[in-house]
Amino acid sequence: LVRRREIVPRMPRIEGHSARYEVLGPGALSVYWRIARGVELRLLANLCHRPLEMAAPTAGRILLREGEPETRGALAPWTVCWSLRDFAR
C-alpha cells in the first residue's frame, strides 16, 4: 500500500544518476534518490544486531518503519525506515 501510494507515483520523476548511498556501519546503510522539485526518497537500514549511533536522525515524513523508533540518536537493531524529505518547504 505504501509503495503504491507514495513511491510508484514518484518513480517517473526520479532523475537519472540521482541515487547515492552511504555505508553507516557494519550492516547499516542509507540510500537516497533525488526526485524532481527538491524531494528526496531515503531508505535507512540497520540490519545488524546492535544499535547504530547516528549524527543525523531520519528527516522528513516517515513512510514506513519496520523496527523500533530512533532513540537518543541511535537507530535500533533490525530497523528499516523509508522517508520523504521536501527541501522546497
CSV table of C-alpha atoms in Angstrom, one decimal:
chain,number,residue,atom,x,y,z
A,1,LEU,CA,0.0,0.0,0.0
A,2,VAL,CA,2.8,2.5,0.9
A,3,ARG,CA,4.7,1.6,-2.2
A,4,ARG,CA,1.7,2.0,-4.5
A,5,ARG,CA,0.5,5.3,-2.8
A,6,GLU,CA,3.9,7.0,-2.1
A,7,ILE,CA,6.7,5.6,-4.2
A,8,VAL,CA,5.3,4.4,-7.5
A,9,PRO,CA,3.7,7.8,-8.5
A,10,ARG,CA,7.1,9.5,-8.0
A,11,MET,CA,9.2,7.0,-9.9
A,12,PRO,CA,8.8,8.7,-13.3
A,13,ARG,CA,10.2,11.9,-11.7
A,14,ILE,CA,13.4,10.3,-10.3
A,15,GLU,CA,16.2,11.9,-12.2
A,16,GLY,CA,18.9,9.8,-13.9
A,17,HIS,CA,22.0,9.1,-11.9
A,18,SER,CA,20.3,10.6,-8.8
A,19,ALA,CA,20.9,7.8,-6.4
A,20,ARG,CA,23.6,7.8,-3.8
A,21,TYR,CA,24.4,5.6,-0.9
A,22,GLU,CA,26.4,5.7,2.3
A,23,VAL,CA,27.6,2.8,4.4
A,24,LEU,CA,26.9,3.8,8.0
A,25,GLY,CA,28.5,0.9,9.8
A,26,PRO,CA,28.5,-2.9,9.8
A,27,GLY,CA,25.2,-4.0,8.3
A,28,ALA,CA,23.9,-0.4,8.1
A,29,LEU,CA,23.4,1.9,5.1
A,30,SER,CA,21.4,4.8,3.8
A,31,VAL,CA,20.3,5.2,0.2
A,32,TYR,CA,18.9,8.4,-1.3
A,33,TRP,CA,17.0,9.1,-4.6
A,34,ARG,CA,16.6,12.6,-5.7
A,35,ILE,CA,13.2,13.3,-7.1
A,36,ALA,CA,12.3,16.4,-9.2
A,37,ARG,CA,11.3,19.5,-7.4
A,38,GLY,CA,13.6,19.1,-4.4
A,39,VAL,CA,12.1,15.9,-2.9
A,40,GLU,CA,14.3,13.1,-1.7
A,41,LEU,CA,13.3,9.5,-1.0
A,42,ARG,CA,15.5,7.8,1.6
A,43,LEU,CA,16.0,4.3,2.8
A,44,LEU,CA,17.7,3.9,6.1
A,45,ALA,CA,18.5,0.4,7.3
A,46,ASN,CA,20.3,-1.1,10.3
A,47,LEU,CA,20.5,-4.8,9.5
A,48,CYS,CA,22.8,-5.5,12.5
A,49,HIS,CA,22.1,-6.8,16.0
A,50,ARG,CA,23.5,-3.6,17.6
A,51,PRO,CA,22.0,-0.1,17.7
A,52,LEU,CA,23.6,2.3,15.2
A,53,GLU,CA,24.7,5.7,16.5
A,54,MET,CA,23.7,8.4,14.1
A,55,ALA,CA,24.7,12.0,13.7
A,56,ALA,CA,21.6,12.8,11.6
A,57,PRO,CA,18.3,11.1,12.5
A,58,THR,CA,15.6,10.4,10.0
A,59,ALA,CA,14.5,13.7,8.4
A,60,GLY,CA,11.2,14.3,6.6
A,61,ARG,CA,8.0,12.4,6.6
A,62,ILE,CA,8.2,8.7,7.6
A,63,LEU,CA,6.5,6.5,5.0
A,64,LEU,CA,7.2,3.1,6.6
A,65,ARG,CA,9.2,1.9,9.5
A,66,GLU,CA,9.9,-1.7,10.4
A,67,GLY,CA,11.5,-2.0,13.8
A,68,GLU,CA,11.8,0.3,16.8
A,69,PRO,CA,11.8,4.1,16.6
A,70,GLU,CA,15.1,6.1,16.9
A,71,THR,CA,16.1,6.9,20.4
A,72,ARG,CA,18.7,9.4,21.5
A,73,GLY,CA,20.5,9.5,18.2
A,74,ALA,CA,20.5,5.7,17.6
A,75,LEU,CA,18.7,3.5,15.1
A,76,ALA,CA,17.6,0.3,16.7
A,77,PRO,CA,18.8,-3.1,15.5
A,78,TRP,CA,17.0,-4.7,12.6
A,79,THR,CA,15.2,-1.5,11.7
A,80,VAL,CA,14.4,-0.2,8.2
A,81,CYS,CA,12.9,3.2,7.5
A,82,TRP,CA,11.6,4.8,4.3
A,83,SER,CA,11.1,8.6,4.3
A,84,LEU,CA,10.4,11.5,2.1
A,85,ARG,CA,12.0,14.9,2.6
A,86,ASP,CA,10.9,18.0,0.8
A,87,PHE,CA,13.7,20.6,0.5
A,88,ALA,CA,11.4,23.2,-1.1
A,89,ARG,CA,9.5,23.8,2.1
